[in-house]
Coordinates of C-alpha atoms in Angstrom, one line a residue:
Chain A
X1 CA 106.8 121.4 110.9
X2 CA 108.3 123.3 108.1
X3 CA 107.9 126.8 106.2
X4 CA 107.5 125.5 102.4
X5 CA 111.0 123.3 102.0
X6 CA 112.7 124.9 104.7
X7 CA 112.1 122.3 108.4
X8 CA 111.8 123.4 111.5
X9 CA 111.7 120.9 113.4
X10 CA 110.7 117.4 112.5
X11 CA 109.6 113.7 115.3
X12 CA 108.0 115.5 118.2
X13 CA 105.8 113.6 120.2
X14 CA 104.8 114.6 123.5
X15 CA 102.2 114.6 125.9
X16 CA 100.7 117.4 127.5
X17 CA 99.0 116.9 131.3
X18 CA 95.9 118.5 131.9
X19 CA 96.8 121.9 134.9
X20 CA 100.2 121.7 134.1
X21 CA 102.8 124.0 133.9
X22 CA 103.9 122.3 129.9
X23 CA 107.2 124.5 129.5
X24 CA 109.0 124.0 125.6
X25 CA 112.5 125.3 126.2
X26 CA 115.3 125.8 123.9
X27 CA 117.6 128.1 122.0
X28 CA 116.5 131.3 119.7
X29 CA 115.7 130.1 116.3
X30 CA 115.3 126.4 117.5
X31 CA 111.5 126.3 116.3
X32 CA 109.9 126.8 120.0
X33 CA 107.0 130.2 119.0
X34 CA 106.3 127.8 115.7
X35 CA 106.0 124.2 117.7
X36 CA 103.2 126.5 119.1
X37 CA 102.0 128.1 115.9
X38 CA 101.0 124.5 115.2
X39 CA 99.9 123.6 118.6
X40 CA 97.5 126.7 118.2
X41 CA 95.7 125.8 115.1
X42 CA 97.7 129.1 112.9
X43 CA 99.8 127.0 111.3
X44 CA 99.3 123.2 109.8
X45 CA 102.5 120.8 109.8
X46 CA 103.7 118.8 107.8
X47 CA 103.4 115.6 108.5
X48 CA 101.4 114.9 111.9
X49 CA 98.8 116.0 113.9
X50 CA 98.0 117.5 117.1
X51 CA 95.3 116.2 119.3
X52 CA 93.0 117.8 121.9
X53 CA 91.6 115.0 124.4
X54 CA 92.7 112.4 122.0
X55 CA 90.8 114.2 118.6
X56 CA 93.1 115.1 115.9
X57 CA 92.8 118.8 115.7
X58 CA 93.4 118.7 111.8
X59 CA 91.1 116.2 111.4
X60 CA 88.3 118.4 112.6
X61 CA 86.4 120.5 110.4
X62 CA 86.2 123.9 110.9
X63 CA 83.3 124.4 113.2
X64 CA 85.0 122.0 115.1
X65 CA 87.9 123.9 115.4
X66 CA 86.1 126.9 116.3
X67 CA 84.6 125.7 119.8
X68 CA 88.5 123.8 120.4
X69 CA 89.9 127.2 119.3
X70 CA 87.3 128.8 121.9
X71 CA 88.8 126.8 125.0
X72 CA 92.3 128.1 124.7
X73 CA 94.1 132.1 125.2
X74 CA 97.3 132.6 124.1
X75 CA 99.7 135.3 125.1
X76 CA 101.5 136.3 122.4
X77 CA 105.0 137.9 122.8
X78 CA 104.9 141.9 123.5
X79 CA 101.0 141.1 124.2
X80 CA 100.1 141.8 120.5
X81 CA 97.0 143.9 121.7
X82 CA 94.9 146.1 119.4
X83 CA 96.7 149.0 119.4
X84 CA 93.1 151.3 118.2
X85 CA 91.2 150.0 121.4
X86 CA 91.2 150.7 124.5
X87 CA 91.6 147.5 127.2
X88 CA 88.3 146.7 127.6
X89 CA 87.7 147.1 124.7
X90 CA 90.6 144.2 123.9
X91 CA 89.1 142.2 126.7
X92 CA 85.7 142.8 125.6
X93 CA 85.6 141.9 122.1
X94 CA 86.2 138.3 122.6
X95 CA 83.6 138.1 125.1
X96 CA 81.0 139.9 122.3
X97 CA 82.1 137.7 119.3
X98 CA 81.6 134.4 121.6
X99 CA 78.8 135.1 124.3
X100 CA 75.9 136.8 124.4
X101 CA 76.0 138.9 127.8
X102 CA 74.4 141.8 129.2
X103 CA 76.8 145.4 128.9
X104 CA 76.9 145.4 132.4
X105 CA 77.5 141.0 133.1
X106 CA 80.8 142.1 130.5
X107 CA 81.6 145.0 132.0
X108 CA 82.1 143.3 135.5
X109 CA 84.9 140.3 133.9
X110 CA 87.0 142.9 132.2
X111 CA 87.0 144.5 135.4
X112 CA 88.2 141.5 137.2
X113 CA 89.9 140.3 134.5
X114 CA 91.9 143.6 134.3
X115 CA 91.9 142.9 138.5
X116 CA 93.7 139.8 138.4
X117 CA 97.1 141.2 136.7
X118 CA 96.7 144.3 138.1
X119 CA 95.9 146.4 136.5
X120 CA 92.4 147.5 137.8
X121 CA 92.0 151.0 136.6
X122 CA 93.6 151.2 132.9
X123 CA 90.7 150.5 131.7
X124 CA 90.3 153.4 129.1
X125 CA 93.8 153.5 128.3
X126 CA 95.3 152.3 125.3
X127 CA 98.0 149.7 124.5
X128 CA 100.3 152.6 123.7
X129 CA 100.1 154.3 126.5
X130 CA 100.8 151.9 128.6
X131 CA 105.0 150.1 129.2
X132 CA 105.7 146.9 128.2
X133 CA 105.5 144.9 131.2
X134 CA 101.8 146.5 131.7
X135 CA 101.1 145.2 127.9
X136 CA 102.4 141.7 128.5
X137 CA 99.9 141.9 131.8
X138 CA 97.0 143.3 129.3
X139 CA 97.5 140.3 126.9
X140 CA 96.5 137.7 129.5
X141 CA 93.9 139.5 130.8
X142 CA 92.4 139.6 127.1
X143 CA 93.9 135.6 127.1
X144 CA 92.0 134.7 129.5
X145 CA 88.6 136.3 129.0
X146 CA 87.0 133.6 128.0
X147 CA 87.9 130.7 130.9
X148 CA 90.2 128.7 128.6
X149 CA 90.5 125.0 129.7
X150 CA 94.6 125.8 127.9
X151 CA 96.9 129.3 128.1
X152 CA 99.3 129.2 125.6
X153 CA 102.5 131.9 126.6
X154 CA 105.4 133.0 123.7
X155 CA 108.5 134.0 125.6
X156 CA 105.9 135.9 127.9
X157 CA 108.9 137.5 130.1
X158 CA 110.7 138.5 126.5
X159 CA 112.2 142.5 127.3
X160 CA 110.6 142.1 131.6
X161 CA 113.0 143.0 134.0
X162 CA 113.5 140.1 136.0
X163 CA 111.6 141.8 139.3
X164 CA 107.9 141.9 136.5
X165 CA 109.2 138.7 135.1
X166 CA 109.0 136.8 138.6
X167 CA 105.9 138.4 139.3
X168 CA 104.3 136.9 135.8
X169 CA 106.5 133.8 137.0
X170 CA 104.2 134.4 139.7
X171 CA 101.2 135.0 138.4
X172 CA 101.3 132.6 135.9
X173 CA 100.5 129.5 138.5
X174 CA 98.2 131.3 140.6
X175 CA 96.0 131.2 137.7
X176 CA 96.8 127.3 137.0
X177 CA 95.8 126.7 141.1
X178 CA 93.3 128.6 141.4
X179 CA 91.3 128.1 137.6
X180 CA 92.9 125.0 137.7
X181 CA 93.9 126.2 133.4
X182 CA 96.7 123.9 131.5
X183 CA 99.6 126.6 130.9
X184 CA 101.9 125.8 128.3
X185 CA 104.7 128.2 127.4
X186 CA 107.5 129.3 124.9
X187 CA 110.4 130.7 126.7
X188 CA 114.3 130.1 126.7
X189 CA 114.3 131.9 130.2
X190 CA 116.3 129.4 133.3
X191 CA 114.8 131.5 136.6
X192 CA 111.3 131.0 134.6
X193 CA 111.9 127.8 133.3
X194 CA 112.8 126.4 137.0
X195 CA 110.2 128.2 138.8
X196 CA 107.4 127.2 136.6
X197 CA 107.6 124.0 134.9
X198 CA 106.3 120.5 135.8
X199 CA 106.9 119.2 132.6
X200 CA 109.0 120.5 129.1
X201 CA 111.1 119.8 125.9
X202 CA 113.9 120.4 124.9
X203 CA 114.6 121.7 121.0
X204 CA 118.1 121.1 119.8
X205 CA 117.7 123.4 116.5
X206 CA 121.2 121.7 114.9
X207 CA 118.7 118.7 114.6
X208 CA 115.7 120.0 114.5
X209 CA 114.0 117.3 117.1
X210 CA 113.1 116.5 120.6
X211 CA 116.1 116.3 122.6
X212 CA 114.3 115.6 126.1
X213 CA 110.9 115.4 128.0
X214 CA 111.0 116.1 131.8
X215 CA 110.9 117.9 134.5
X216 CA 113.5 120.4 133.9
X217 CA 115.0 119.8 137.4
X218 CA 114.8 116.3 136.9
X219 CA 116.6 116.7 133.1
X220 CA 119.3 119.1 134.6
X221 CA 120.3 115.9 137.8
X222 CA 119.9 113.1 136.0
X223 CA 120.4 113.4 131.9
X224 CA 123.4 113.0 130.6
X225 CA 123.0 115.4 127.1
X226 CA 125.6 117.3 126.9
X227 CA 123.8 120.1 125.3
X228 CA 120.6 120.3 127.7
X229 CA 122.9 120.5 129.6
X230 CA 124.3 123.0 129.0
X231 CA 121.4 125.3 128.3
X232 CA 119.8 124.1 131.1
X233 CA 123.6 125.6 133.4
X234 CA 124.3 128.6 131.1
X235 CA 126.7 127.1 129.4
X236 CA 128.4 126.7 132.3
X237 CA 128.6 122.2 131.4
X238 CA 131.8 121.7 130.5
X239 CA 131.2 118.3 128.5
X240 CA 131.9 118.3 124.3
X241 CA 128.9 119.4 122.8
X242 CA 129.0 122.3 125.6
X243 CA 132.4 123.7 123.6
X244 CA 131.0 124.1 120.6
X245 CA 129.3 127.2 119.7
X246 CA 125.4 127.8 119.2
X247 CA 125.1 127.9 115.1
X248 CA 121.7 128.8 115.4
Chain B
X1 CA 65.6 137.6 149.9
X2 CA 66.0 135.3 146.8
X3 CA 68.0 135.7 143.0
X4 CA 67.0 132.6 140.8
X5 CA 67.6 132.0 137.3
X6 CA 66.7 127.9 136.4
X7 CA 69.2 125.8 138.0
X8 CA 71.4 128.2 140.3
X9 CA 70.2 130.2 143.7
X10 CA 70.7 132.6 145.6
X11 CA 69.9 133.5 149.0
X12 CA 70.4 135.9 151.5
X13 CA 69.5 135.5 154.5
X14 CA 70.6 137.0 158.6
X15 CA 72.1 134.8 160.7
X16 CA 72.5 136.3 163.8
X17 CA 72.3 140.6 164.6
X18 CA 74.3 142.1 162.0
X19 CA 76.1 139.1 159.5
X20 CA 73.8 138.1 156.5
X21 CA 75.4 134.8 155.1
X22 CA 74.2 134.3 150.9
X23 CA 73.4 131.0 150.3
X24 CA 74.6 129.8 147.2
X25 CA 73.8 126.7 144.6
X26 CA 73.5 125.6 141.6
X27 CA 75.5 125.1 138.8
X28 CA 77.4 128.8 137.9
X29 CA 78.3 127.9 134.1
X30 CA 77.1 129.5 131.1
X31 CA 74.5 130.7 133.9
X32 CA 73.5 134.4 134.0
X33 CA 75.4 135.4 136.6
X34 CA 73.9 135.8 140.7
X35 CA 72.6 139.4 140.7
X36 CA 74.5 141.9 143.2
X37 CA 70.8 143.7 143.0
X38 CA 70.3 141.2 145.7
X39 CA 72.7 141.9 148.0
X40 CA 73.0 145.7 148.1
X41 CA 69.0 145.3 149.0
X42 CA 69.5 143.2 152.3
X43 CA 72.3 145.2 152.7
X44 CA 70.4 148.5 152.9
X45 CA 68.0 147.0 154.5
X46 CA 69.3 145.3 157.3
X47 CA 70.2 148.7 160.3
X48 CA 73.5 147.6 161.1
X49 CA 75.6 145.0 159.0
X50 CA 79.3 143.9 159.9
X51 CA 80.2 141.4 158.9
X52 CA 78.7 139.8 155.2
X53 CA 79.9 135.3 154.7
X54 CA 79.3 132.9 152.0
X55 CA 77.6 129.2 152.0
X56 CA 78.2 127.6 148.7
X57 CA 78.0 123.8 149.8
X58 CA 75.3 123.6 146.9
X59 CA 77.2 125.2 144.5
X60 CA 78.5 122.6 142.1
X61 CA 79.9 124.3 139.1
X62 CA 81.3 128.6 138.4
X63 CA 82.7 130.3 135.9
X64 CA 84.3 134.3 135.9
X65 CA 80.6 135.9 136.1
X66 CA 80.2 134.3 139.5
X67 CA 84.1 135.8 140.4
X68 CA 82.8 139.0 139.0
X69 CA 80.0 138.7 141.4
X70 CA 82.1 138.1 144.8
X71 CA 84.1 140.8 143.5
X72 CA 82.0 143.2 143.2
X73 CA 79.4 142.4 147.3
X74 CA 83.4 142.9 148.6
X75 CA 83.9 146.5 146.3
X76 CA 80.5 147.0 147.9
X77 CA 81.6 146.0 151.2
X78 CA 84.2 147.8 151.7
X79 CA 82.6 151.1 151.0
X80 CA 79.9 150.5 153.3
X81 CA 82.4 148.9 155.5
X82 CA 81.7 146.3 155.2
X83 CA 83.6 142.6 156.5
X84 CA 83.8 140.0 154.0
X85 CA 84.1 136.3 155.0
X86 CA 85.0 134.4 152.3
X87 CA 86.5 131.0 153.4
X88 CA 82.5 129.8 152.1
X89 CA 83.4 130.5 149.1
X90 CA 85.3 127.4 147.3
X91 CA 89.0 127.5 146.7
X92 CA 89.7 128.5 143.3
X93 CA 87.5 131.4 143.8
X94 CA 88.9 132.6 147.0
X95 CA 92.6 132.3 145.2
X96 CA 91.2 134.4 142.1
X97 CA 90.1 137.2 145.0
X98 CA 92.7 137.5 146.2
X99 CA 94.9 138.2 143.2
X100 CA 92.1 140.1 141.9
X101 CA 93.0 142.3 145.4
X102 CA 96.5 142.0 145.3
X103 CA 97.0 145.6 143.9
X104 CA 94.7 148.1 144.4
X105 CA 92.5 150.2 142.5
X106 CA 94.0 153.1 141.2
X107 CA 92.6 155.9 141.2
X108 CA 94.7 157.9 140.4
X109 CA 95.1 156.8 136.4
X110 CA 91.9 156.8 136.3
X111 CA 90.6 158.9 133.1
X112 CA 87.4 161.1 134.3
X113 CA 84.7 161.4 132.4
X114 CA 83.8 165.1 132.6
X115 CA 83.6 167.4 129.5
X116 CA 85.3 169.9 129.3
X117 CA 83.8 173.4 129.0
X118 CA 83.0 174.5 125.3
X119 CA 86.3 177.6 125.5
X120 CA 88.6 175.2 127.0
X121 CA 87.7 172.9 124.2
X122 CA 88.5 175.4 121.9
X123 CA 91.1 176.9 123.1
X124 CA 93.0 173.3 123.0
X125 CA 91.9 173.5 119.6
X126 CA 93.6 177.0 118.8
X127 CA 96.6 175.6 120.5
X128 CA 96.4 172.0 118.9
X129 CA 96.3 173.9 115.4
X130 CA 99.1 176.2 116.3
X131 CA 101.2 173.8 117.6
X132 CA 100.3 172.0 114.0
X133 CA 101.4 174.9 112.3
X134 CA 104.0 176.0 113.9
X135 CA 105.8 172.1 113.5
X136 CA 105.1 172.2 109.6
X137 CA 106.9 175.5 109.3
X138 CA 109.5 173.8 110.9
X139 CA 109.1 171.2 109.3
X140 CA 109.3 173.5 106.3
X141 CA 112.4 174.6 107.4
X142 CA 114.6 172.1 108.1
X143 CA 114.1 170.8 104.7
X144 CA 115.3 174.4 103.2
X145 CA 118.5 173.8 105.4
X146 CA 119.0 170.1 104.8
X147 CA 118.8 170.7 100.4
X148 CA 121.8 174.1 101.4
X149 CA 123.4 171.3 103.0
X150 CA 123.2 169.2 99.4
X151 CA 123.6 172.0 97.5
X152 CA 126.6 172.6 99.4
X153 CA 127.7 168.7 99.0
X154 CA 127.7 168.5 102.8
X155 CA 124.2 166.5 103.3
X156 CA 124.4 162.7 105.2
X157 CA 122.4 161.8 101.3
X158 CA 122.6 158.2 99.9
X159 CA 122.3 159.1 96.1
X160 CA 121.2 155.1 95.4
X161 CA 118.1 156.2 98.1
X162 CA 117.1 158.9 96.2
X163 CA 117.4 157.2 92.6
X164 CA 115.5 153.9 94.2
X165 CA 112.7 156.1 95.2
X166 CA 112.6 158.1 91.2
X167 CA 112.0 154.3 90.2
X168 CA 109.3 154.1 92.3
X169 CA 107.4 157.2 91.8
X170 CA 108.6 157.5 88.3
X171 CA 108.1 154.4 86.1
X172 CA 106.5 152.2 88.2
X173 CA 103.4 155.2 88.1
X174 CA 103.7 154.9 84.5
X175 CA 100.9 152.7 84.2
X176 CA 98.4 154.9 86.2
X177 CA 99.4 158.0 85.2
X178 CA 98.0 156.9 82.1
X179 CA 95.4 155.1 82.6
X180 CA 93.6 158.6 84.6
X181 CA 94.9 161.0 82.4
X182 CA 94.3 159.1 79.1
X183 CA 90.1 159.2 80.9
X184 CA 90.3 163.2 81.6
X185 CA 91.5 163.8 77.8
X186 CA 88.2 161.8 77.2
X187 CA 85.9 163.3 79.8
X188 CA 87.6 166.9 78.8
X189 CA 86.7 166.3 74.8
X190 CA 83.3 164.9 75.4
X191 CA 82.5 167.0 77.6
X192 CA 83.5 169.9 75.3
X193 CA 82.2 168.1 72.2
X194 CA 78.2 168.1 73.3
X195 CA 78.6 172.1 73.6
X196 CA 80.9 173.4 71.3
X197 CA 78.9 171.1 68.2
X198 CA 75.6 172.7 68.9
X199 CA 78.1 176.4 67.8
X200 CA 79.4 174.0 64.4
X201 CA 83.3 175.1 66.4
X202 CA 84.2 171.1 66.8
X203 CA 87.5 172.1 65.9
X204 CA 88.1 174.0 68.7
X205 CA 87.9 170.4 71.1
X206 CA 91.6 170.2 69.9
X207 CA 92.8 173.7 72.0
X208 CA 89.8 173.3 74.3
X209 CA 91.8 169.7 75.6
X210 CA 95.5 170.7 75.0
X211 CA 95.0 174.3 76.4
X212 CA 92.9 172.2 79.6
X213 CA 95.2 169.8 79.7
X214 CA 98.6 171.8 79.7
X215 CA 97.7 173.8 82.2
X216 CA 95.8 172.7 84.9
X217 CA 94.8 169.0 84.7
X218 CA 97.9 166.7 83.5
X219 CA 99.6 168.9 86.2
X220 CA 97.0 168.2 88.7
X221 CA 96.1 164.8 88.1
X222 CA 99.4 163.7 88.4
X223 CA 100.1 165.2 91.6
X224 CA 96.3 164.2 93.4
X225 CA 97.8 160.3 91.6
X226 CA 100.7 160.6 93.5
X227 CA 99.6 161.6 96.5
X228 CA 97.5 158.4 97.1
X229 CA 100.3 156.1 95.5
X230 CA 103.0 157.4 97.1
X231 CA 102.3 160.0 99.6
X232 CA 100.8 157.0 101.5
X233 CA 104.2 155.3 101.2
X234 CA 105.9 157.8 102.3
X235 CA 104.1 158.5 105.5
X236 CA 103.7 155.1 105.9
X237 CA 107.3 154.2 105.4
X238 CA 108.8 156.9 107.8
X239 CA 105.6 155.6 110.1
X240 CA 106.6 152.3 110.5
X241 CA 110.3 153.8 111.0
X242 CA 109.3 155.8 113.9
X243 CA 107.1 152.1 115.6
X244 CA 109.9 149.8 115.3
X245 CA 112.4 153.4 116.7
X246 CA 114.1 152.9 113.2
X247 CA 114.1 156.5 113.4
X248 CA 116.2 157.0 116.4
X249 CA 118.3 154.8 116.2
X250 CA 119.3 157.1 113.2
X251 CA 120.0 159.9 115.2
X252 CA 121.9 157.3 118.6
X253 CA 124.8 157.6 115.3
X254 CA 124.4 161.5 114.6
X255 CA 123.1 161.0 111.4
X256 CA 120.0 163.8 111.0
X257 CA 116.6 161.9 109.8
X258 CA 115.7 164.2 107.9
X259 CA 118.6 164.6 105.6
X260 CA 119.0 160.7 105.9
X261 CA 114.9 160.0 104.4
X262 CA 113.4 162.8 103.5
X263 CA 115.9 164.4 101.6
X264 CA 116.0 161.5 98.8
X265 CA 112.0 161.4 98.5
X266 CA 112.0 164.9 98.7
X267 CA 114.9 165.2 95.9
X268 CA 113.4 162.3 94.0
X269 CA 110.0 163.5 93.7
X270 CA 111.4 167.4 92.4
X271 CA 113.7 165.5 89.5
X272 CA 110.8 163.1 88.1
X273 CA 107.6 165.3 88.0
X274 CA 108.5 167.7 85.1
X275 CA 109.0 164.3 83.5
X276 CA 105.8 162.3 84.7
X277 CA 103.5 166.1 84.4
X278 CA 105.0 165.9 80.3
X279 CA 104.0 162.1 80.2
X280 CA 100.7 163.0 82.0
X281 CA 99.7 165.7 79.2
X282 CA 100.6 163.7 76.0
X283 CA 98.3 161.4 77.3
X284 CA 95.7 163.0 78.1
X285 CA 95.6 164.7 74.5
X286 CA 95.6 161.1 72.9
X287 CA 92.5 160.5 74.5
X288 CA 90.8 163.8 73.7
X289 CA 92.2 163.4 70.4
X290 CA 90.2 159.3 69.7
X291 CA 87.0 161.2 71.0
X292 CA 87.2 164.0 68.8
X293 CA 88.7 161.5 65.7
X294 CA 86.2 158.9 66.2
X295 CA 83.1 161.3 67.4
X296 CA 83.9 164.8 65.4
X297 CA 84.2 164.9 61.7
X298 CA 88.1 166.0 62.9
X299 CA 90.3 164.3 61.0
X300 CA 93.9 163.9 62.6
X301 CA 96.0 166.2 60.8
X302 CA 93.2 169.2 61.4
X303 CA 93.2 168.1 65.5
X304 CA 97.1 167.7 66.3
X305 CA 98.0 171.2 63.7
X306 CA 95.0 172.9 65.9
X307 CA 96.6 171.3 69.2
X308 CA 100.2 172.3 68.0
X309 CA 99.4 176.2 67.7
X310 CA 97.3 176.5 71.2
X311 CA 99.6 175.1 73.4
X312 CA 102.4 178.0 74.3
X313 CA 105.8 177.3 75.4
X314 CA 104.3 179.4 78.5
X315 CA 101.8 177.0 79.5
X316 CA 103.2 173.8 79.0
X317 CA 106.1 175.1 81.4
X318 CA 103.0 176.8 84.1
X319 CA 102.1 172.9 84.0
X320 CA 105.0 171.9 84.8
X321 CA 106.4 174.3 87.1
X322 CA 103.5 173.3 89.0
X323 CA 103.2 170.2 88.5
X324 CA 107.4 170.3 90.6
X325 CA 105.5 172.7 93.3
X326 CA 102.8 169.5 93.4
X327 CA 105.3 167.2 93.8
X328 CA 107.4 169.1 96.7
X329 CA 104.2 169.3 98.4
X330 CA 103.3 165.1 98.0
X331 CA 106.7 164.7 99.4
X332 CA 106.6 167.4 102.2
X333 CA 102.9 166.4 103.3
X334 CA 104.1 162.5 103.3
X335 CA 107.2 162.9 105.5
X336 CA 105.6 165.6 107.6
X337 CA 102.8 163.2 108.8
X338 CA 105.1 160.1 108.3
X339 CA 107.8 162.0 110.5
X340 CA 105.3 163.3 113.0
X341 CA 103.3 159.2 113.2
X342 CA 102.6 158.0 116.4
X343 CA 104.4 154.8 117.8
X344 CA 101.4 152.4 117.2
X345 CA 100.1 150.7 113.9
X346 CA 96.9 152.9 114.1
X347 CA 99.2 155.9 114.1
X348 CA 100.6 154.6 111.3
X349 CA 97.0 154.1 109.4
X350 CA 96.0 157.2 110.8
X351 CA 99.2 159.5 109.5
X352 CA 98.6 158.2 105.8
X353 CA 94.9 159.0 105.8
X354 CA 96.6 162.8 107.6
X355 CA 98.6 162.5 104.6
X356 CA 97.3 161.9 101.3
X357 CA 93.6 164.3 103.4
X358 CA 96.9 167.2 103.1
X359 CA 98.8 166.8 100.2
X360 CA 95.8 166.9 97.9
X361 CA 93.6 170.0 99.8
X362 CA 98.2 171.6 99.6
X363 CA 97.8 170.8 95.4
X364 CA 94.1 172.5 95.1
X365 CA 94.2 175.1 97.4
X366 CA 97.9 176.1 95.9
X367 CA 96.4 175.4 91.9
X368 CA 93.6 177.8 93.0
X369 CA 96.2 180.9 94.5
X370 CA 98.4 179.8 90.9
X371 CA 95.2 180.4 89.1
X372 CA 95.0 184.0 91.1
X373 CA 98.6 185.1 90.0
X374 CA 98.4 183.9 86.6
X375 CA 95.4 186.4 86.5
X376 CA 97.7 188.5 87.8
X377 CA 100.6 188.4 86.4
X378 CA 99.3 187.7 82.5
X379 CA 100.5 184.6 81.4

């Protein structure tokens, strides 16, 4: 993965199990969001590929990629709602684009999706009129609009208070269980990582590589990687690498 | 009562007195969702209904529209005080239903669809207009005070910022100013030539172009160009700074946004406009020169002589003075709309549009006032 000649990360290889919550963790600037952008087709890897059900994403033609993109929903940082549209219009837009459902059906789905994230009644509000936490939840409702098989979250807890953040984590788990969706989350919030992750990878900005993969609780127990343990213990692990200042 | 759609089936039957059962079968994925009207009719037909249950052993697939149907059934039951038993639904649907019902609908936040009476609307518009006018004069007053502080050397003002803006709206705008004014000079000469040739007075094309340019067209066209180019940029810059809370950050440090952000732009345009107007005059006259010498029997010497004799110093200075005022209007409207911008991307776009519309309107309206004043004063 690179931006021009600037290499962000190399030699990443990981499998995401269907129906699991997969967390991409690492320090600030380690390339977590960049990896996510590669996974959802916004950026093309310099070398290598992203595979969905064994099919190369970049090997597909444009139409097949479009069909594949329909199978996922993405929650960007702070929601990334379209500011000139109401919450209802934000959720309805992908439905209008990809389905031929009637206006009544669209209305019902919009109400349901907003109800699922606890925002029923806010259909006619614009993003600027609601709080940051509500914007994130509305972004999640939009991400779920097309009943995606995979939900991607880019730092969903950023800027949220601990309680709202915990509620969002619970919502993610509930949606995974009820929809059976696969969830990929980029975060460095330890509380979230330990609460939701079935599997995870740890990215290191210094070596620009993926240093570990596994359940974070298991990694904390069994890993001998000092840097990873320092990350998972907020620096309380007294390994040699942990003592070094983080340069990223 | 039955509702079917291709391979799906919905049957509502009375299981026992007061108990209705909805039997669902088939695959509801990518199908038209079950119709809640069927359930509504059943509830209306049976005199006393205590509970509504589901039987979904024949259900092989479902999507959001199916969940939306169950959600509407739940709302229907709540409205009619009927118990909804969802234990016959698939586990995933039950979970989603619980999640959707976890937070009750906030009736207090619902937007009213009732149209306000005409008089109320008029009153609101009048108040909004008054508030807008007050805000404009307040902003003007703040700018005058800031300018006073600048003259006394007490303003939080960075000349480096002013010079940067001067470069952006001066030298970098020369190309577009030259192109537009050259074309305006051509047009004036063409229009004038057609009429004056009828009277054998082609030589007076030079007078027409020169006077129209230095008194009106040079400054007004330059003002309009800058309004679209620089005024819009000012509004977008300040609006984006508002969105990013950069203006709030300035205020927390005790730095006046008017002195730090608006004043450099205002000063830069006031200083640059005279030169741009003079440049515009020169280029526009050059446009008239090309038409006159190329199309009419006017020699270059005759044209230049007529031009020099037609331009009076007071006319030239009037054009330059008006240009300065238009420059002030462009900076004022651009910065005003930028500072009034809301905190979203759409609001910045709206602020930019309003800056251009207000700026051009102000320029044209004030030029009309200038025309009357100069006529009264005999200039």
